[in-house]
């Protein structure tokens, strides 16, 4: 009986266990399906966002290049430097950002070792060249303000080309060293990153690509600000004399580049010491020629705007790239620290965002760029 009862109970026990196991399996499958669906939605959203950033960066820089190419008014050495910056940022959007977007979304490298080496070299070279172009533009602006007369003679397209070449040489010298200690792996490559075991290279690359250029930019911007401020104070209307060119009765049109000053004078008509006749007051409008004053005011306004633009560019550049280079320097130094890949990806794309913001700042702050850009848009629309 005992055995019989045990036999009768056994199927019930096993059946209950089987039922519980089946429910757990269903819960696991359900949770995994929801997690997979959530990951798919996140990856799709991320892919669309990064693709739009890449496309916007390419279009913005392409329009800057086309605008400078189409407008002869913009064919100056200073604008050639801006065009070169746009070319560099365009290369970032073509050679670097699409591959980075694929790698960020998929979380695994599937393009092989050779493509990995090419992509890393392009990334370091183009991003460093973009940063150094900001230094070149600031240096050009500094010389133009502090030594305007002499530098006007030296400010030629050949000099601009030489400055651009130096920027690219420095950028290439920073990107080449990792290729010498590249390790060819027999197994399939699943990750692609710069080897941080070489601490001296990390210090050399981060300081050469960011920290030294940033200090140079801050120093140049400080000097430009002081010089521009001095010029603005010198060109203050209070310190500028005016020339009296004519005096006449009240008129309705004082002129576009002339200022008017009203004064009262007294004339005594039919006056006689004996009769004491009343005094008539006549108002006279004095027209003052201040074309030179207006010219100085316009120049001072341009100095303010150019200085403000350079400050915005510097501030945006630091915000975009500082977190990435701080993290890059900490990775090999702090062995006990925990670094999340998602944080590294976010800081990387924040740096790429600088290549999108640069052309926007230049086109929005420069009236010549605005006019030429509007003409280019109208020309494209008419042709289409």
mmCIF file of C-alpha atoms in Angstrom:
data_model
loop_
_atom_site.group_PDB
_atom_site.id
_atom_site.type_symbol
_atom_site.label_atom_id
_atom_site.label_comp_id
_atom_site.label_asym_id
_atom_site.label_seq_id
_atom_site.Cartn_x
_atom_site.Cartn_y
_atom_site.Cartn_z
ATOM 1 C CA UNK A 1 0.000 0.000 0.000
ATOM 2 C CA UNK A 2 2.782 2.334 0.799
ATOM 3 C CA UNK A 3 4.398 1.731 -2.510
ATOM 4 C CA UNK A 4 1.062 1.999 -4.279
ATOM 5 C CA UNK A 5 0.260 5.270 -2.603
ATOM 6 C CA UNK A 6 3.685 6.549 -3.425
ATOM 7 C CA UNK A 7 3.190 5.600 -7.024
ATOM 8 C CA UNK A 8 -0.112 7.436 -7.083
ATOM 9 C CA UNK A 9 1.405 10.519 -5.491
ATOM 10 C CA UNK A 10 4.458 10.585 -7.665
ATOM 11 C CA UNK A 11 2.774 11.608 -10.898
ATOM 12 C CA UNK A 12 1.039 14.455 -9.091
ATOM 13 C CA UNK A 13 4.308 15.752 -7.643
ATOM 14 C CA UNK A 14 6.138 15.518 -10.945
ATOM 15 C CA UNK A 15 3.208 17.107 -12.728
ATOM 16 C CA UNK A 16 3.231 20.096 -10.350
ATOM 17 C CA UNK A 17 6.964 20.458 -10.754
ATOM 18 C CA UNK A 18 6.574 20.298 -14.520
ATOM 19 C CA UNK A 19 3.835 22.949 -14.399
ATOM 20 C CA UNK A 20 5.993 25.309 -12.301
ATOM 21 C CA UNK A 21 8.953 24.784 -14.630
ATOM 22 C CA UNK A 22 6.800 25.537 -17.658
ATOM 23 C CA UNK A 23 5.505 28.783 -16.082
ATOM 24 C CA UNK A 24 9.067 29.928 -15.264
ATOM 25 C CA UNK A 25 10.126 29.198 -18.823
ATOM 26 C CA UNK A 26 7.201 31.209 -20.190
ATOM 27 C CA UNK A 27 8.087 34.141 -17.913
ATOM 28 C CA UNK A 28 11.718 33.990 -19.035
ATOM 29 C CA UNK A 29 10.753 33.856 -22.697
ATOM 30 C CA UNK A 30 8.339 36.770 -22.193
ATOM 31 C CA UNK A 31 10.894 38.928 -20.366
ATOM 32 C CA UNK A 32 13.561 38.146 -22.944
ATOM 33 C CA UNK A 33 11.167 39.006 -25.773
ATOM 34 C CA UNK A 34 10.280 42.330 -24.133
ATOM 35 C CA UNK A 35 13.946 43.082 -23.507
ATOM 36 C CA UNK A 36 14.816 42.245 -27.104
ATOM 37 C CA UNK A 37 11.993 44.437 -28.390
ATOM 38 C CA UNK A 38 13.113 47.294 -26.138
ATOM 39 C CA UNK A 39 16.693 46.953 -27.371
ATOM 40 C CA UNK A 40 15.486 46.953 -30.967
ATOM 41 C CA UNK A 41 13.512 50.159 -30.426
ATOM 42 C CA UNK A 42 16.502 51.799 -28.723
ATOM 43 C CA UNK A 43 18.903 50.710 -31.467
ATOM 44 C CA UNK A 44 16.554 51.962 -34.181
ATOM 45 C CA UNK A 45 16.143 55.340 -32.478
ATOM 46 C CA UNK A 46 19.883 55.606 -31.931
ATOM 47 C CA UNK A 47 20.628 54.664 -35.536
ATOM 48 C CA UNK A 48 18.188 57.277 -36.892
ATOM 49 C CA UNK A 49 19.568 59.991 -34.573
ATOM 50 C CA UNK A 50 23.208 59.317 -35.456
ATOM 51 C CA UNK A 51 22.367 59.084 -39.169
ATOM 52 C CA UNK A 52 20.621 62.464 -39.057
ATOM 53 C CA UNK A 53 23.608 64.022 -37.250
ATOM 54 C CA UNK A 54 25.961 62.592 -39.858
ATOM 55 C CA UNK A 55 23.818 63.831 -42.752
ATOM 56 C CA UNK A 56 23.382 67.290 -41.222
ATOM 57 C CA UNK A 57 27.148 67.607 -40.668
ATOM 58 C CA UNK A 58 27.884 66.657 -44.262
ATOM 59 C CA UNK A 59 25.282 69.041 -45.717
ATOM 60 C CA UNK A 60 26.223 72.006 -43.497
ATOM 61 C CA UNK A 61 29.908 71.813 -44.383
ATOM 62 C CA UNK A 62 29.196 71.132 -48.062
ATOM 63 C CA UNK A 63 27.067 74.300 -48.221
ATOM 64 C CA UNK A 64 29.861 76.360 -46.625
ATOM 65 C CA UNK A 65 32.327 75.083 -49.217
ATOM 66 C CA UNK A 66 29.874 75.716 -52.075
ATOM 67 C CA UNK A 67 29.074 79.199 -50.769
ATOM 68 C CA UNK A 68 32.732 80.253 -50.655
ATOM 69 C CA UNK A 69 33.356 78.690 -54.067
ATOM 70 C CA UNK A 70 30.407 80.470 -55.724
ATOM 71 C CA UNK A 71 30.919 83.931 -54.197
ATOM 72 C CA UNK A 72 33.980 85.850 -55.392
ATOM 73 C CA UNK A 73 33.487 88.291 -52.551
ATOM 74 C CA UNK A 74 34.425 85.495 -50.141
ATOM 75 C CA UNK A 75 37.654 84.603 -51.943
ATOM 76 C CA UNK A 76 39.966 85.926 -49.234
ATOM 77 C CA UNK A 77 42.764 84.187 -47.293
ATOM 78 C CA UNK A 78 40.704 84.316 -44.081
ATOM 79 C CA UNK A 79 37.760 82.604 -45.775
ATOM 80 C CA UNK A 80 40.081 80.038 -47.356
ATOM 81 C CA UNK A 81 40.921 78.948 -43.810
ATOM 82 C CA UNK A 82 37.209 78.630 -43.041
ATOM 83 C CA UNK A 83 36.724 76.623 -46.241
ATOM 84 C CA UNK A 84 39.562 74.316 -45.230
ATOM 85 C CA UNK A 85 37.925 73.827 -41.818
ATOM 86 C CA UNK A 86 34.683 72.937 -43.609
ATOM 87 C CA UNK A 87 36.539 70.410 -45.790
ATOM 88 C CA UNK A 88 38.049 68.834 -42.677
ATOM 89 C CA UNK A 89 34.671 68.614 -40.935
ATOM 90 C CA UNK A 90 33.169 67.210 -44.144
ATOM 91 C CA UNK A 91 35.789 64.441 -44.070
ATOM 92 C CA UNK A 92 34.783 63.713 -40.476
ATOM 93 C CA UNK A 93 31.171 63.276 -41.594
ATOM 94 C CA UNK A 94 32.143 61.021 -44.530
ATOM 95 C CA UNK A 95 35.052 58.918 -43.264
ATOM 96 C CA UNK A 96 34.479 58.767 -39.512
ATOM 97 C CA UNK A 97 30.888 59.301 -38.426
ATOM 98 C CA UNK A 98 29.113 56.634 -40.551
ATOM 99 C CA UNK A 99 31.429 53.851 -39.370
ATOM 100 C CA UNK A 100 31.237 55.136 -35.804
ATOM 101 C CA UNK A 101 27.429 55.117 -35.999
ATOM 102 C CA UNK A 102 27.429 51.477 -37.134
ATOM 103 C CA UNK A 103 29.854 50.494 -34.376
ATOM 104 C CA UNK A 104 27.914 52.418 -31.700
ATOM 105 C CA UNK A 105 24.576 50.835 -32.636
ATOM 106 C CA UNK A 106 25.762 47.251 -33.164
ATOM 107 C CA UNK A 107 28.143 47.259 -30.151
ATOM 108 C CA UNK A 108 30.494 44.922 -32.041
ATOM 109 C CA UNK A 109 33.079 45.380 -34.810
ATOM 110 C CA UNK A 110 32.349 43.429 -37.975
ATOM 111 C CA UNK A 111 34.517 45.158 -40.582
ATOM 112 C CA UNK A 112 37.880 43.494 -39.936
ATOM 113 C CA UNK A 113 41.285 44.638 -38.733
ATOM 114 C CA UNK A 114 42.336 46.613 -41.844
ATOM 115 C CA UNK A 115 39.188 48.738 -41.897
ATOM 116 C CA UNK A 116 39.595 49.225 -38.146
ATOM 117 C CA UNK A 117 43.105 50.641 -38.607
ATOM 118 C CA UNK A 118 41.993 52.913 -41.452
ATOM 119 C CA UNK A 119 39.002 54.155 -39.487
ATOM 120 C CA UNK A 120 40.985 54.880 -36.316
ATOM 121 C CA UNK A 121 43.666 56.741 -38.297
ATOM 122 C CA UNK A 122 41.022 58.769 -40.134
ATOM 123 C CA UNK A 123 39.258 59.536 -36.862
ATOM 124 C CA UNK A 124 42.363 60.809 -35.102
ATOM 125 C CA UNK A 125 43.677 62.698 -38.152
ATOM 126 C CA UNK A 126 40.457 64.463 -39.167
ATOM 127 C CA UNK A 127 39.319 65.368 -35.647
ATOM 128 C CA UNK A 128 42.775 66.662 -34.717
ATOM 129 C CA UNK A 129 42.996 68.635 -37.972
ATOM 130 C CA UNK A 130 39.581 70.181 -37.248
ATOM 131 C CA UNK A 131 40.770 71.311 -33.815
ATOM 132 C CA UNK A 132 44.042 72.678 -35.208
ATOM 133 C CA UNK A 133 42.132 74.607 -37.882
ATOM 134 C CA UNK A 134 40.442 76.548 -35.084
ATOM 135 C CA UNK A 135 43.924 77.470 -33.840
ATOM 136 C CA UNK A 136 44.991 78.537 -37.343
ATOM 137 C CA UNK A 137 41.896 80.726 -37.764
ATOM 138 C CA UNK A 138 42.423 82.298 -34.324
ATOM 139 C CA UNK A 139 46.100 82.919 -35.105
ATOM 140 C CA UNK A 140 45.194 84.561 -38.411
ATOM 141 C CA UNK A 141 42.660 86.747 -36.631
ATOM 142 C CA UNK A 142 45.199 87.634 -33.921
ATOM 143 C CA UNK A 143 47.803 88.797 -36.447
ATOM 144 C CA UNK A 144 45.186 90.730 -38.411
ATOM 145 C CA UNK A 145 44.174 92.697 -35.298
ATOM 146 C CA UNK A 146 47.518 93.219 -33.546
ATOM 147 C CA UNK A 147 49.613 93.911 -36.663
ATOM 148 C CA UNK A 148 47.038 95.038 -39.197
ATOM 149 C CA UNK A 149 49.267 97.056 -41.544
ATOM 150 C CA UNK A 150 52.165 94.610 -41.846
ATOM 151 C CA UNK A 151 50.062 91.477 -41.800
ATOM 152 C CA UNK A 152 47.834 92.811 -44.580
ATOM 153 C CA UNK A 153 50.847 92.485 -46.877
ATOM 154 C CA UNK A 154 51.653 88.958 -45.655
ATOM 155 C CA UNK A 155 48.052 87.714 -45.620
ATOM 156 C CA UNK A 156 48.125 85.849 -48.921
ATOM 157 C CA UNK A 157 46.534 82.605 -50.155
ATOM 158 C CA UNK A 158 49.992 80.996 -50.156
ATOM 159 C CA UNK A 159 50.446 81.810 -46.469
ATOM 160 C CA UNK A 160 46.991 80.414 -45.708
ATOM 161 C CA UNK A 161 47.878 77.221 -47.588
ATOM 162 C CA UNK A 162 51.083 76.901 -45.570
ATOM 163 C CA UNK A 163 49.188 77.223 -42.284
ATOM 164 C CA UNK A 164 46.701 74.590 -43.428
ATOM 165 C CA UNK A 165 49.518 72.236 -44.414
ATOM 166 C CA UNK A 166 51.147 72.593 -40.981
ATOM 167 C CA UNK A 167 47.853 71.726 -39.294
ATOM 168 C CA UNK A 168 47.504 68.547 -41.362
ATOM 169 C CA UNK A 169 51.142 67.526 -40.793
ATOM 170 C CA UNK A 170 50.711 67.795 -37.020
ATOM 171 C CA UNK A 171 47.432 65.835 -37.196
ATOM 172 C CA UNK A 172 49.030 63.034 -39.244
ATOM 173 C CA UNK A 173 52.020 62.860 -36.890
ATOM 174 C CA UNK A 174 49.597 62.197 -34.028
ATOM 175 C CA UNK A 175 47.595 59.497 -35.848
ATOM 176 C CA UNK A 176 50.481 57.473 -37.354
ATOM 177 C CA UNK A 177 52.294 56.049 -34.236
ATOM 178 C CA UNK A 178 49.594 53.475 -33.295
ATOM 179 C CA UNK A 179 50.091 51.777 -36.684
ATOM 180 C CA UNK A 180 53.642 50.776 -35.714
ATOM 181 C CA UNK A 181 52.555 48.639 -32.772
ATOM 182 C CA UNK A 182 49.409 47.266 -34.394
ATOM 183 C CA UNK A 183 48.918 43.613 -33.517
ATOM 184 C CA UNK A 184 47.534 41.386 -36.248
ATOM 185 C CA UNK A 185 45.049 39.014 -34.623
ATOM 186 C CA UNK A 186 44.417 35.579 -36.074
ATOM 187 C CA UNK A 187 40.945 35.334 -34.551
ATOM 188 C CA UNK A 188 37.985 37.408 -35.636
ATOM 189 C CA UNK A 189 38.150 41.040 -34.510
ATOM 190 C CA UNK A 190 35.116 42.072 -32.459
ATOM 191 C CA UNK A 191 36.303 45.433 -31.103
ATOM 192 C CA UNK A 192 38.144 48.409 -32.560
ATOM 193 C CA UNK A 193 39.858 50.962 -30.355
ATOM 194 C CA UNK A 194 43.205 52.669 -29.855
ATOM 195 C CA UNK A 195 45.513 50.660 -27.630
ATOM 196 C CA UNK A 196 45.837 52.547 -24.332
ATOM 197 C CA UNK A 197 48.707 50.410 -23.003
ATOM 198 C CA UNK A 198 51.185 52.983 -24.314
ATOM 199 C CA UNK A 199 50.749 55.678 -21.712
ATOM 200 C CA UNK A 200 53.319 57.994 -23.300
ATOM 201 C CA UNK A 201 51.474 57.953 -26.609
ATOM 202 C CA UNK A 202 48.188 58.716 -24.857
ATOM 203 C CA UNK A 203 49.753 61.750 -23.172
ATOM 204 C CA UNK A 204 51.429 62.812 -26.426
ATOM 205 C CA UNK A 205 48.246 62.464 -28.496
ATOM 206 C CA UNK A 206 45.865 64.111 -26.028
ATOM 207 C CA UNK A 207 48.152 67.052 -25.354
ATOM 208 C CA UNK A 208 49.036 67.474 -29.036
ATOM 209 C CA UNK A 209 45.465 67.174 -30.240
ATOM 210 C CA UNK A 210 43.602 69.047 -27.516
ATOM 211 C CA UNK A 211 45.284 70.432 -24.394
ATOM 212 C CA UNK A 212 48.055 72.466 -26.067
ATOM 213 C CA UNK A 213 45.750 73.779 -28.850
ATOM 214 C CA UNK A 214 43.159 74.716 -26.212
ATOM 215 C CA UNK A 215 45.704 76.702 -24.189
ATOM 216 C CA UNK A 216 46.823 78.405 -27.403
ATOM 217 C CA UNK A 217 43.224 79.247 -28.297
ATOM 218 C CA UNK A 218 42.529 80.694 -24.859
ATOM 219 C CA UNK A 219 45.709 82.819 -24.999
ATOM 220 C CA UNK A 220 44.957 84.059 -28.520
ATOM 221 C CA UNK A 221 41.338 84.791 -27.714
ATOM 222 C CA UNK A 222 42.367 86.704 -24.606
ATOM 223 C CA UNK A 223 44.769 88.870 -26.616
ATOM 224 C CA UNK A 224 42.198 89.398 -29.374
ATOM 225 C CA UNK A 225 39.587 90.444 -26.825
ATOM 226 C CA UNK A 226 41.932 92.945 -25.159
ATOM 227 C CA UNK A 227 43.022 94.410 -28.500
ATOM 228 C CA UNK A 228 39.465 94.622 -29.834
ATOM 229 C CA UNK A 229 38.317 96.244 -26.599
ATOM 230 C CA UNK A 230 41.106 98.826 -26.865
ATOM 231 C CA UNK A 231 40.143 99.639 -30.431
ATOM 232 C CA UNK A 232 36.476 99.996 -29.555
ATOM 233 C CA UNK A 233 37.307 102.437 -26.743
ATOM 234 C CA UNK A 234 39.569 104.442 -29.068
ATOM 235 C CA UNK A 235 36.781 104.673 -31.620
ATOM 236 C CA UNK A 236 34.253 105.918 -29.054
ATOM 237 C CA UNK A 237 32.137 108.817 -30.385
ATOM 238 C CA UNK A 238 32.994 110.876 -27.298
ATOM 239 C CA UNK A 239 36.615 111.017 -28.374
ATOM 240 C CA UNK A 240 35.934 111.712 -32.024
ATOM 241 C CA UNK A 241 35.736 115.255 -33.323
ATOM 242 C CA UNK A 242 33.171 116.527 -35.817
ATOM 243 C CA UNK A 243 33.505 118.995 -38.608
ATOM 244 C CA UNK A 244 30.962 121.779 -39.123
ATOM 245 C CA UNK A 245 30.117 121.855 -42.810
ATOM 246 C CA UNK A 246 26.976 123.996 -43.006
ATOM 247 C CA UNK A 247 24.435 125.870 -40.977
ATOM 248 C CA UNK A 248 20.925 126.453 -42.291
ATOM 249 C CA UNK A 249 17.313 126.694 -41.312
ATOM 250 C CA UNK A 250 15.412 123.532 -40.284
ATOM 251 C CA UNK A 251 15.230 120.883 -43.000
ATOM 252 C CA UNK A 252 13.291 117.656 -43.116
ATOM 253 C CA UNK A 253 16.089 115.361 -44.340
ATOM 254 C CA UNK A 254 19.296 115.382 -42.290
ATOM 255 C CA UNK A 255 20.983 112.729 -44.490
ATOM 256 C CA UNK A 256 21.868 109.093 -43.991
ATOM 257 C CA UNK A 257 25.454 109.531 -42.908
ATOM 258 C CA UNK A 258 25.202 112.926 -41.261
ATOM 259 C CA UNK A 259 24.173 113.858 -37.773
ATOM 260 C CA UNK A 260 22.386 117.086 -36.893
ATOM 261 C CA UNK A 261 22.708 119.288 -33.874
ATOM 262 C CA UNK A 262 20.111 121.920 -32.957
ATOM 263 C CA UNK A 263 21.084 125.193 -31.379
ATOM 264 C CA UNK A 264 19.280 128.401 -30.553
ATOM 265 C CA UNK A 265 20.680 131.750 -31.332
ATOM 266 C CA UNK A 266 19.324 135.156 -30.746
ATOM 267 C CA UNK A 267 19.083 137.897 -33.317
ATOM 268 C CA UNK A 268 17.944 141.334 -32.501
ATOM 269 C CA UNK A 269 15.909 142.833 -35.296
ATOM 270 C CA UNK A 270 15.155 146.560 -35.420
ATOM 271 C CA UNK A 271 16.893 146.875 -32.062
ATOM 272 C CA UNK A 272 17.416 150.274 -30.660
ATOM 273 C CA UNK A 273 18.856 151.328 -27.414
ATOM 274 C CA UNK A 274 16.097 153.786 -27.114
ATOM 275 C CA UNK A 275 13.019 151.726 -27.957
ATOM 276 C CA UNK A 276 14.022 148.315 -26.463
ATOM 277 C CA UNK A 277 12.243 146.203 -29.135
ATOM 278 C CA UNK A 278 11.581 142.491 -28.427
ATOM 279 C CA UNK A 279 14.141 139.800 -29.275
ATOM 280 C CA UNK A 280 13.156 137.129 -31.843
ATOM 281 C CA UNK A 281 14.390 133.551 -31.373
ATOM 282 C CA UNK A 282 15.206 131.631 -34.544
ATOM 283 C CA UNK A 283 16.182 127.915 -34.549
ATOM 284 C CA UNK A 284 18.990 126.859 -36.842
ATOM 285 C CA UNK A 285 19.916 123.298 -37.807
ATOM 286 C CA UNK A 286 23.654 122.671 -37.934
ATOM 287 C CA UNK A 287 24.549 119.746 -40.212
ATOM 288 C CA UNK A 288 27.699 117.933 -39.160
ATOM 289 C CA UNK A 289 29.615 115.683 -41.493
ATOM 290 C CA UNK A 290 30.584 112.488 -39.652
ATOM 291 C CA UNK A 291 31.157 109.957 -42.407
ATOM 292 C CA UNK A 292 34.458 109.083 -40.765
ATOM 293 C CA UNK A 293 32.684 108.618 -37.444
ATOM 294 C CA UNK A 294 30.127 106.283 -39.012
ATOM 295 C CA UNK A 295 32.891 104.299 -40.622
ATOM 296 C CA UNK A 296 34.573 103.869 -37.254
ATOM 297 C CA UNK A 297 31.308 102.873 -35.636
ATOM 298 C CA UNK A 298 30.784 100.169 -38.261
ATOM 299 C CA UNK A 299 34.358 98.981 -37.785
ATOM 300 C CA UNK A 300 33.888 98.820 -34.014
ATOM 301 C CA UNK A 301 30.645 96.868 -34.435
ATOM 302 C CA UNK A 302 32.421 94.393 -36.686
ATOM 303 C CA UNK A 303 35.215 94.023 -34.142
ATOM 304 C CA UNK A 304 32.647 93.269 -31.416
ATOM 305 C CA UNK A 305 30.842 90.746 -33.584
ATOM 306 C CA UNK A 306 34.029 89.008 -34.703
ATOM 307 C CA UNK A 307 35.276 88.795 -31.119
ATOM 308 C CA UNK A 308 31.919 87.464 -29.916
ATOM 309 C CA UNK A 309 31.903 84.869 -32.705
ATOM 310 C CA UNK A 310 35.387 83.693 -31.810
ATOM 311 C CA UNK A 311 34.346 83.415 -28.172
ATOM 312 C CA UNK A 312 31.302 81.319 -29.094
ATOM 313 C CA UNK A 313 33.444 79.047 -31.259
ATOM 314 C CA UNK A 314 35.947 78.609 -28.431
ATOM 315 C CA UNK A 315 33.248 77.912 -25.844
ATOM 316 C CA UNK A 316 31.413 75.380 -28.009
ATOM 317 C CA UNK A 317 34.685 73.668 -28.904
ATOM 318 C CA UNK A 318 35.657 73.228 -25.236
ATOM 319 C CA UNK A 319 32.200 71.934 -24.286
ATOM 320 C CA UNK A 320 32.237 69.415 -27.145
ATOM 321 C CA UNK A 321 35.756 68.012 -26.776
ATOM 322 C CA UNK A 322 36.820 68.484 -23.139
ATOM 323 C CA UNK A 323 34.828 65.510 -21.690
ATOM 324 C CA UNK A 324 36.199 63.122 -24.330
ATOM 325 C CA UNK A 325 39.844 64.047 -23.786
ATOM 326 C CA UNK A 326 39.522 63.982 -20.000
ATOM 327 C CA UNK A 327 38.128 60.444 -20.219
ATOM 328 C CA UNK A 328 40.762 59.400 -22.777
ATOM 329 C CA UNK A 329 43.531 60.577 -20.448
ATOM 330 C CA UNK A 330 42.001 58.879 -17.400
ATOM 331 C CA UNK A 331 41.555 55.422 -18.975
ATOM 332 C CA UNK A 332 45.256 54.404 -18.996
ATOM 333 C CA UNK A 333 46.122 56.311 -15.814
ATOM 334 C CA UNK A 334 43.353 55.085 -13.500
ATOM 335 C CA UNK A 335 43.515 51.276 -13.611
ATOM 336 C CA UNK A 336 40.992 50.822 -10.782
ATOM 337 C CA UNK A 337 38.349 53.104 -12.292
ATOM 338 C CA UNK A 338 35.254 51.742 -14.017
ATOM 339 C CA UNK A 339 34.432 53.285 -17.377
ATOM 340 C CA UNK A 340 31.144 52.567 -19.104
ATOM 341 C CA UNK A 341 31.275 52.125 -22.912
ATOM 342 C CA UNK A 342 28.026 54.092 -23.274
ATOM 343 C CA UNK A 343 29.621 57.116 -21.606
ATOM 344 C CA UNK A 344 32.620 56.903 -23.902
ATOM 345 C CA UNK A 345 30.335 56.698 -26.960
ATOM 346 C CA UNK A 346 28.353 59.734 -25.778
ATOM 347 C CA UNK A 347 31.493 61.844 -25.303
ATOM 348 C CA UNK A 348 32.810 60.700 -28.686
ATOM 349 C CA UNK A 349 29.663 61.848 -30.483
ATOM 350 C CA UNK A 350 29.652 65.073 -28.485
ATOM 351 C CA UNK A 351 33.068 65.739 -30.019
ATOM 352 C CA UNK A 352 31.783 64.890 -33.512
ATOM 353 C CA UNK A 353 28.974 67.394 -32.930
ATOM 354 C CA UNK A 354 31.562 70.173 -33.044
ATOM 355 C CA UNK A 355 31.982 69.487 -36.774
ATOM 356 C CA UNK A 356 28.295 70.295 -37.238
ATOM 357 C CA UNK A 357 28.289 73.416 -35.064
ATOM 358 C CA UNK A 358 31.346 75.073 -36.680
ATOM 359 C CA UNK A 359 29.733 75.814 -40.080
ATOM 360 C CA UNK A 360 26.510 76.953 -38.407
ATOM 361 C CA UNK A 361 28.353 79.506 -36.254
ATOM 362 C CA UNK A 362 30.343 80.911 -39.178
ATOM 363 C CA UNK A 363 27.362 81.263 -41.526
ATOM 364 C CA UNK A 364 25.075 82.773 -38.893
ATOM 365 C CA UNK A 365 27.585 85.356 -37.651
ATOM 366 C CA UNK A 366 28.976 86.621 -40.970
ATOM 367 C CA UNK A 367 26.760 88.876 -43.114
ATOM 368 C CA UNK A 368 28.747 88.135 -46.263
ATOM 369 C CA UNK A 369 28.219 84.426 -45.682
ATOM 370 C CA UNK A 370 24.514 84.967 -45.086
ATOM 371 C CA UNK A 371 24.045 86.903 -48.322
ATOM 372 C CA UNK A 372 26.113 84.492 -50.386
ATOM 373 C CA UNK A 373 24.340 81.519 -48.822
ATOM 374 C CA UNK A 374 20.924 83.012 -49.605
ATOM 375 C CA UNK A 375 21.977 83.624 -53.206
ATOM 376 C CA UNK A 376 23.169 80.042 -53.462
ATOM 377 C CA UNK A 377 19.860 78.713 -52.087
ATOM 378 C CA UNK A 378 17.847 80.881 -54.481
ATOM 379 C CA UNK A 379 20.041 79.764 -57.379
ATOM 380 C CA UNK A 380 19.532 76.080 -56.503
ATOM 381 C CA UNK A 381 15.780 76.540 -56.084
ATOM 382 C CA UNK A 382 15.445 78.352 -59.428
ATOM 383 C CA UNK A 383 17.393 75.632 -61.229
ATOM 384 C CA UNK A 384 15.286 72.884 -59.690
#
